[in-house]
Coordinates of C-alpha atoms in Angstrom, one line a residue:
X187 CA 32.4 -39.6 46.2
X188 CA 33.0 -38.7 43.0
X189 CA 31.2 -35.8 41.2
X190 CA 28.4 -36.6 38.6
X191 CA 26.8 -34.7 35.6
X192 CA 23.0 -34.1 35.5
X193 CA 22.3 -36.4 33.0
X194 CA 23.8 -39.2 35.3
X195 CA 22.3 -38.2 38.5
X196 CA 18.7 -38.0 36.6
X197 CA 19.2 -41.3 35.0
X198 CA 19.7 -42.9 38.8
X199 CA 16.6 -41.1 39.8
X200 CA 13.9 -43.5 41.6
X201 CA 10.9 -41.5 40.2
X202 CA 12.4 -41.2 37.3
X203 CA 13.2 -45.1 36.6
X204 CA 10.3 -46.2 38.1
X205 CA 8.3 -44.1 35.3
X206 CA 10.3 -45.4 32.6
X207 CA 9.8 -48.8 33.9
X208 CA 6.3 -48.7 33.8
X209 CA 5.9 -46.9 30.6
X210 CA 8.2 -50.0 29.0
X211 CA 5.9 -52.9 31.1
X212 CA 3.1 -51.5 29.5
X213 CA 4.0 -50.9 25.7
X214 CA 5.5 -53.8 25.3
X215 CA 4.7 -57.6 24.6
X216 CA 5.3 -59.9 28.1
X217 CA 8.2 -61.1 26.3
X218 CA 10.3 -58.4 26.7
X219 CA 9.4 -57.1 30.1
X220 CA 13.0 -58.4 31.2
X221 CA 14.1 -55.8 29.8
X222 CA 12.5 -52.9 31.4
X223 CA 15.4 -52.0 33.7
X224 CA 17.9 -51.8 30.7
X225 CA 15.8 -49.5 28.6
X226 CA 16.0 -46.6 27.7
X227 CA 19.5 -46.4 28.8
X228 CA 21.5 -49.8 27.9
X229 CA 22.3 -50.7 24.2
X230 CA 23.8 -53.8 23.3
X231 CA 26.4 -54.8 21.0
X232 CA 26.2 -58.4 19.4
X233 CA 29.0 -60.3 17.7
X234 CA 28.0 -62.2 14.0
X235 CA 27.0 -64.8 16.1
X236 CA 25.1 -63.1 18.3
X237 CA 26.6 -63.4 21.4
X238 CA 26.9 -60.3 23.7
X239 CA 30.2 -58.1 22.9
X240 CA 29.8 -55.2 25.0
X241 CA 27.2 -52.4 26.4
X242 CA 26.7 -48.9 25.5
X243 CA 24.9 -46.6 28.3
X244 CA 22.9 -43.4 28.2
X245 CA 24.0 -40.1 30.0
X246 CA 27.4 -42.2 31.1
X247 CA 30.6 -43.8 29.6
X248 CA 31.0 -47.4 31.3
X249 CA 34.1 -49.0 32.4
X250 CA 35.9 -50.9 29.0
X251 CA 34.4 -54.7 29.1
X252 CA 36.0 -58.1 27.5
X253 CA 34.0 -60.4 25.6
X254 CA 33.9 -64.0 27.4
X255 CA 35.5 -65.3 24.4
X256 CA 38.4 -63.0 24.6
X257 CA 39.4 -64.2 28.2
X258 CA 41.9 -66.5 29.6
X259 CA 40.4 -70.2 30.9
X260 CA 43.5 -70.1 33.0
X261 CA 42.0 -72.7 35.9
X262 CA 44.6 -76.2 35.7
X263 CA 42.9 -77.4 39.1
X264 CA 41.2 -76.7 42.0
X265 CA 39.0 -73.5 42.1
X266 CA 37.3 -71.9 45.1
X267 CA 33.9 -70.1 45.1
X268 CA 33.2 -68.2 48.4
X269 CA 30.0 -67.5 48.4
X270 CA 28.6 -65.7 52.0
X271 CA 26.5 -68.1 53.8
X272 CA 27.4 -67.5 57.8
X273 CA 29.2 -71.0 57.9
X274 CA 31.9 -69.1 56.0
X275 CA 33.0 -67.2 58.8
X276 CA 34.0 -70.3 60.9
X277 CA 36.9 -70.8 57.8
X278 CA 40.2 -69.9 59.1
X279 CA 41.6 -68.4 55.6
X280 CA 44.8 -67.8 57.0
X281 CA 45.8 -71.7 57.4
X282 CA 44.2 -72.5 54.1
X283 CA 46.0 -72.9 51.0
X284 CA 43.9 -71.8 47.9
X285 CA 44.0 -72.4 44.1
X286 CA 41.7 -70.0 42.2
X287 CA 39.4 -68.0 44.4
X288 CA 36.0 -67.0 42.8
X289 CA 33.7 -64.5 45.1
X290 CA 30.4 -63.1 44.5
X291 CA 28.7 -60.3 46.0
X292 CA 30.1 -59.4 49.3
X293 CA 32.5 -62.0 49.5
X294 CA 35.2 -59.3 49.3
X295 CA 34.3 -58.5 52.9
X296 CA 36.4 -61.2 54.0
X297 CA 39.6 -59.1 53.1
X298 CA 39.0 -56.8 55.8
X299 CA 40.3 -59.6 58.5
X300 CA 42.6 -61.4 55.9
X301 CA 44.1 -58.8 53.3
X302 CA 46.3 -61.8 52.1
X303 CA 43.1 -63.2 50.8
X304 CA 43.3 -62.6 46.9
X305 CA 40.1 -63.0 44.3
X306 CA 41.2 -64.0 41.0
X307 CA 37.1 -63.6 40.0
X308 CA 34.3 -62.0 41.0
X309 CA 30.5 -62.4 39.7
X310 CA 27.7 -60.0 40.6
X311 CA 24.2 -60.2 39.3
X312 CA 21.9 -58.2 41.5
X313 CA 21.9 -54.5 40.9
X314 CA 20.2 -54.3 43.8
X315 CA 23.3 -55.1 46.0
X316 CA 25.4 -52.6 43.6
X317 CA 22.6 -49.7 44.6
X318 CA 22.7 -50.4 48.9
X319 CA 26.3 -51.8 49.2
X320 CA 28.8 -49.7 47.5
X321 CA 31.6 -49.8 50.0
X322 CA 32.2 -53.6 49.2
X323 CA 31.4 -52.9 45.4
X324 CA 33.6 -50.2 45.4
X325 CA 36.7 -52.7 47.1
X326 CA 35.7 -55.1 44.1
X327 CA 36.4 -52.6 41.4
X328 CA 39.5 -51.8 43.2
X329 CA 41.0 -55.5 42.7
X330 CA 43.4 -56.9 40.0
X331 CA 40.5 -59.6 39.0
X332 CA 38.3 -60.6 36.3
X333 CA 34.8 -59.0 37.1
X334 CA 31.5 -60.6 35.7
X335 CA 28.3 -59.0 35.6
X336 CA 24.6 -58.6 33.6
X337 CA 24.1 -55.2 31.7
X338 CA 22.1 -54.3 34.3
X339 CA 24.6 -54.7 36.6
X340 CA 27.4 -53.1 34.3
X341 CA 24.8 -49.7 33.9
X342 CA 24.6 -49.0 37.7
X343 CA 28.5 -49.7 38.0
X344 CA 29.0 -47.1 35.4
X345 CA 26.6 -44.7 36.9
X346 CA 27.2 -44.8 40.4
X347 CA 31.3 -45.4 40.9
X348 CA 34.0 -43.1 38.4
X349 CA 35.7 -45.2 36.0
X350 CA 38.8 -43.9 37.2
X351 CA 38.6 -46.4 39.9
X352 CA 37.9 -49.4 38.5
X353 CA 41.1 -51.3 38.3
X354 CA 39.5 -55.2 37.3
X355 CA 38.3 -56.3 34.3
X356 CA 35.0 -56.2 33.5
X357 CA 32.7 -59.0 31.5
X358 CA 29.4 -59.3 30.8
X359 CA 27.3 -62.2 30.6
X360 CA 23.3 -62.9 30.2
X361 CA 21.0 -65.7 30.7
X362 CA 20.1 -68.0 27.9
X363 CA 16.2 -68.0 28.2
X364 CA 16.0 -63.8 28.7
X365 CA 18.7 -62.1 26.5
X366 CA 19.4 -58.6 26.8
X367 CA 16.8 -56.5 24.4
X368 CA 15.8 -59.8 23.2
X369 CA 12.0 -61.4 24.1
X370 CA 12.1 -64.0 26.1
X371 CA 12.8 -67.3 25.1
X372 CA 9.2 -70.0 24.8
X373 CA 10.1 -73.1 26.3
X374 CA 9.6 -75.0 22.5
X375 CA 11.8 -73.0 20.9
X376 CA 14.5 -73.5 23.4
X377 CA 14.4 -77.0 23.4
X378 CA 14.1 -77.3 19.4
X379 CA 17.4 -75.1 19.3
X380 CA 19.4 -76.7 22.6
X381 CA 18.1 -80.6 21.6
X382 CA 21.4 -81.5 20.1
X383 CA 24.0 -78.8 22.1
X384 CA 26.3 -79.7 24.2
X385 CA 27.3 -76.4 25.1
X386 CA 24.2 -75.8 26.6
X387 CA 22.9 -78.4 28.1
X388 CA 18.9 -77.8 28.8
X389 CA 17.6 -79.8 31.8
X390 CA 13.6 -78.2 31.4
X391 CA 12.3 -75.7 29.4
X392 CA 9.0 -75.7 30.8
X393 CA 10.0 -75.3 34.4
X394 CA 7.6 -72.4 36.3
X395 CA 10.3 -70.0 37.2
X396 CA 12.5 -70.4 34.0
X397 CA 14.3 -73.0 32.2
X398 CA 16.6 -75.2 33.8
X399 CA 19.9 -76.3 32.5
X400 CA 23.8 -75.7 32.5
X401 CA 26.1 -73.9 30.3
X402 CA 29.8 -75.2 29.5
X403 CA 30.0 -72.3 26.8
X404 CA 29.3 -68.8 28.8
X405 CA 29.8 -66.7 25.5
X406 CA 26.7 -67.7 24.0
X407 CA 24.7 -67.5 27.3
X408 CA 24.2 -68.7 31.0
X409 CA 21.6 -70.3 32.9
X410 CA 20.0 -69.2 35.9
X411 CA 19.3 -71.3 39.2
X412 CA 17.8 -68.4 41.3
X413 CA 21.1 -67.9 42.8
X414 CA 24.5 -66.5 42.0
X415 CA 26.5 -69.6 43.4
X416 CA 24.7 -71.1 40.3
X417 CA 26.1 -68.9 37.8
X418 CA 29.6 -68.9 39.2
X419 CA 29.5 -72.8 39.2
X420 CA 29.2 -72.6 35.4
X421 CA 31.6 -69.8 34.9
X422 CA 34.4 -72.0 36.5
X423 CA 33.8 -75.3 35.3
X424 CA 34.2 -73.1 31.9
X425 CA 37.3 -71.6 32.8
X426 CA 38.9 -74.9 33.7
X427 CA 38.4 -76.2 37.1
X428 CA 38.7 -79.9 37.8
X429 CA 37.4 -79.5 41.4
X430 CA 35.4 -76.9 42.8
X431 CA 35.4 -76.4 46.5
X432 CA 31.8 -74.1 47.1
X433 CA 32.3 -71.9 50.5
X434 CA 29.8 -70.8 52.5
X435 CA 26.8 -72.1 50.1
X436 CA 24.6 -72.5 53.0
X437 CA 21.2 -71.7 51.0
X438 CA 18.9 -70.6 53.8
X439 CA 17.9 -67.2 55.5
X440 CA 17.0 -69.2 58.6
X441 CA 20.6 -69.5 59.4
X442 CA 21.4 -65.9 59.9
X443 CA 22.7 -62.8 57.8
X444 CA 25.3 -63.1 55.8
X445 CA 28.3 -63.3 57.1
X446 CA 29.4 -59.8 56.2
X447 CA 25.5 -58.8 57.7
X448 CA 24.2 -57.7 61.1
X449 CA 20.4 -58.6 61.7
X450 CA 19.9 -55.0 61.1
X451 CA 21.9 -54.5 58.1
X452 CA 20.4 -58.0 56.1
X453 CA 19.6 -57.6 52.6
X454 CA 16.2 -59.0 51.8
X455 CA 16.7 -63.0 50.0
X456 CA 14.4 -65.1 48.1
X457 CA 16.2 -68.4 49.2
X458 CA 13.5 -69.5 51.2
X459 CA 10.9 -69.5 48.6
X460 CA 13.0 -70.8 46.0
X461 CA 14.9 -73.5 47.2
X462 CA 12.8 -76.8 46.8
X463 CA 11.1 -75.7 43.4
X464 CA 14.0 -73.8 41.7
X465 CA 17.2 -74.0 43.4
X466 CA 17.5 -77.5 44.8
X467 CA 16.8 -79.0 41.2
X468 CA 19.1 -76.8 39.3
X469 CA 22.3 -77.9 41.6
X470 CA 20.8 -81.8 41.2
X471 CA 21.2 -81.4 37.8
X472 CA 24.5 -79.8 37.6
X473 CA 25.8 -82.0 40.1
X474 CA 24.9 -85.0 37.9
X475 CA 26.5 -83.4 34.6
X476 CA 29.7 -82.3 36.1
X477 CA 30.2 -85.7 37.9
X478 CA 29.8 -86.9 34.0
X479 CA 32.5 -84.7 33.1
X480 CA 34.8 -85.6 35.6
X481 CA 34.2 -82.5 37.6
X482 CA 34.3 -83.0 41.5
X483 CA 32.2 -80.4 43.5
X484 CA 32.8 -80.4 47.6
X485 CA 30.3 -78.6 49.8
X486 CA 31.9 -77.0 52.5
X487 CA 28.8 -76.0 54.7
X488 CA 28.1 -78.2 57.0
X489 CA 24.5 -76.8 57.2
X490 CA 24.0 -76.5 53.6
X491 CA 20.0 -77.0 52.7
X492 CA 21.6 -79.1 49.6
X493 CA 22.4 -82.8 50.5
X494 CA 25.5 -84.8 50.3
X495 CA 24.2 -87.1 47.6
X496 CA 24.0 -83.0 45.3
X497 CA 27.5 -82.4 46.1
X498 CA 29.9 -84.2 48.5
X499 CA 30.3 -82.6 51.9
X500 CA 33.5 -81.7 53.5
X501 CA 34.9 -80.0 56.6
X502 CA 36.9 -76.6 55.4
X503 CA 40.1 -78.6 57.9
X504 CA 40.1 -80.3 54.0
X505 CA 41.9 -77.1 52.4
X506 CA 44.6 -77.6 55.0
X507 CA 46.8 -79.9 53.2
X508 CA 49.6 -78.6 50.8
X509 CA 47.5 -81.1 48.1
X510 CA 44.0 -80.4 49.8
X511 CA 42.4 -83.7 47.9
X512 CA 39.3 -85.4 50.1
X513 CA 40.2 -88.6 48.4
X514 CA 43.4 -88.5 50.4
X515 CA 42.1 -87.0 53.8
X516 CA 39.0 -88.8 54.0
X517 CA 35.6 -87.2 55.0
X518 CA 36.4 -85.1 58.3
X519 CA 33.2 -83.2 58.7
X520 CA 32.2 -85.0 61.6

C-alpha cells in the first residue's frame, strides 16, 4: 500500500468527512446539497464555455486529467459495454470477437479468468465502490485505457492510490442537472435552456428523481439514469459506436450477486427500488432516440428486466461470428 502524509489521512477520516458534510448541508441552500461530498476537498476548473476542465484537490495531488473534448472519438463500428450482472459469467470471452470494450466498476475482474480480455474504456461514478473494492480499482488504474469518473470518484482515487501506479488516462464528467459546485438546476430552467438543444436531449425535466435525458455531447454533461450503464451508453454513442452490445445488463438484485461477488461480499444496490420509476423509463426513451439516429443496441442478457422492446435481446453466441451481425445470424436467444 502507498504511504500517505498526515493531511491525506485526515481527509480520509470518516468522522471528519462526515462532520464536514453535515456542516455543509446545514449551511448551504438545498440546491447545493449534491456538493456536500466535494466541499472542501475539491475545486473544479471550467473552460470559457463553462465545461468541466479539471479538478484540484486539497492536501493531495491527483493524477493528470484529460478534458473530454480532447479525447479521440475513435470507435468506428461495434462497441461492447461489459456490466456486472451475473449473466456475464455465462459468456465465454475466449471465443468472442470484440470491438471496442468499455467496463464499469468490477468488470475488470473478468481479466482474472481471461487475461487476454482488454478494456479500452472504463466508467465509475460510485465513490462507495472505490472505497470498498480497492483491489479491483487498482487493477483498472494499472491498465492502458481511458477512465471516465466524476469529481467525487476522482477525489477518492487521489486519496487512496499512489499516483505513480496510475497508468490509465483519466477524464472527468458531470451530470447536467447537478453540476459540480454549482446549484442543482431547476426543472423550468432546464426546459428553457435545452428546448432546442440537439446535443443535450431532454426527455423529462420534472421527473421526481432527477431530469431524464440523453447527452450526445458529454463534454457539456451527462444525464443520470440510475445506473452507470446509462452513463456509459451515452459515452459510447458519443465516442462513435454504431452498434453497442450490452453485456450483463440484468438490472435486478434478485438474480444474485454481481458476477465478481459472493453473497457474503455483495455491495448494496438500489436497482430494484429504482427500476420501474427511474431506470426503465430512461432506457426506454434512450432506445427510441438511438434508433432514430441509426445506432443499434443489443441486450445480451436473457434475464434482463428491460424488455425486448427497449433493446433487442440477443444471445452472446452472436459474437462468435467474425462480423457478429445479428441481422445476418438471426435471433439465437432461444
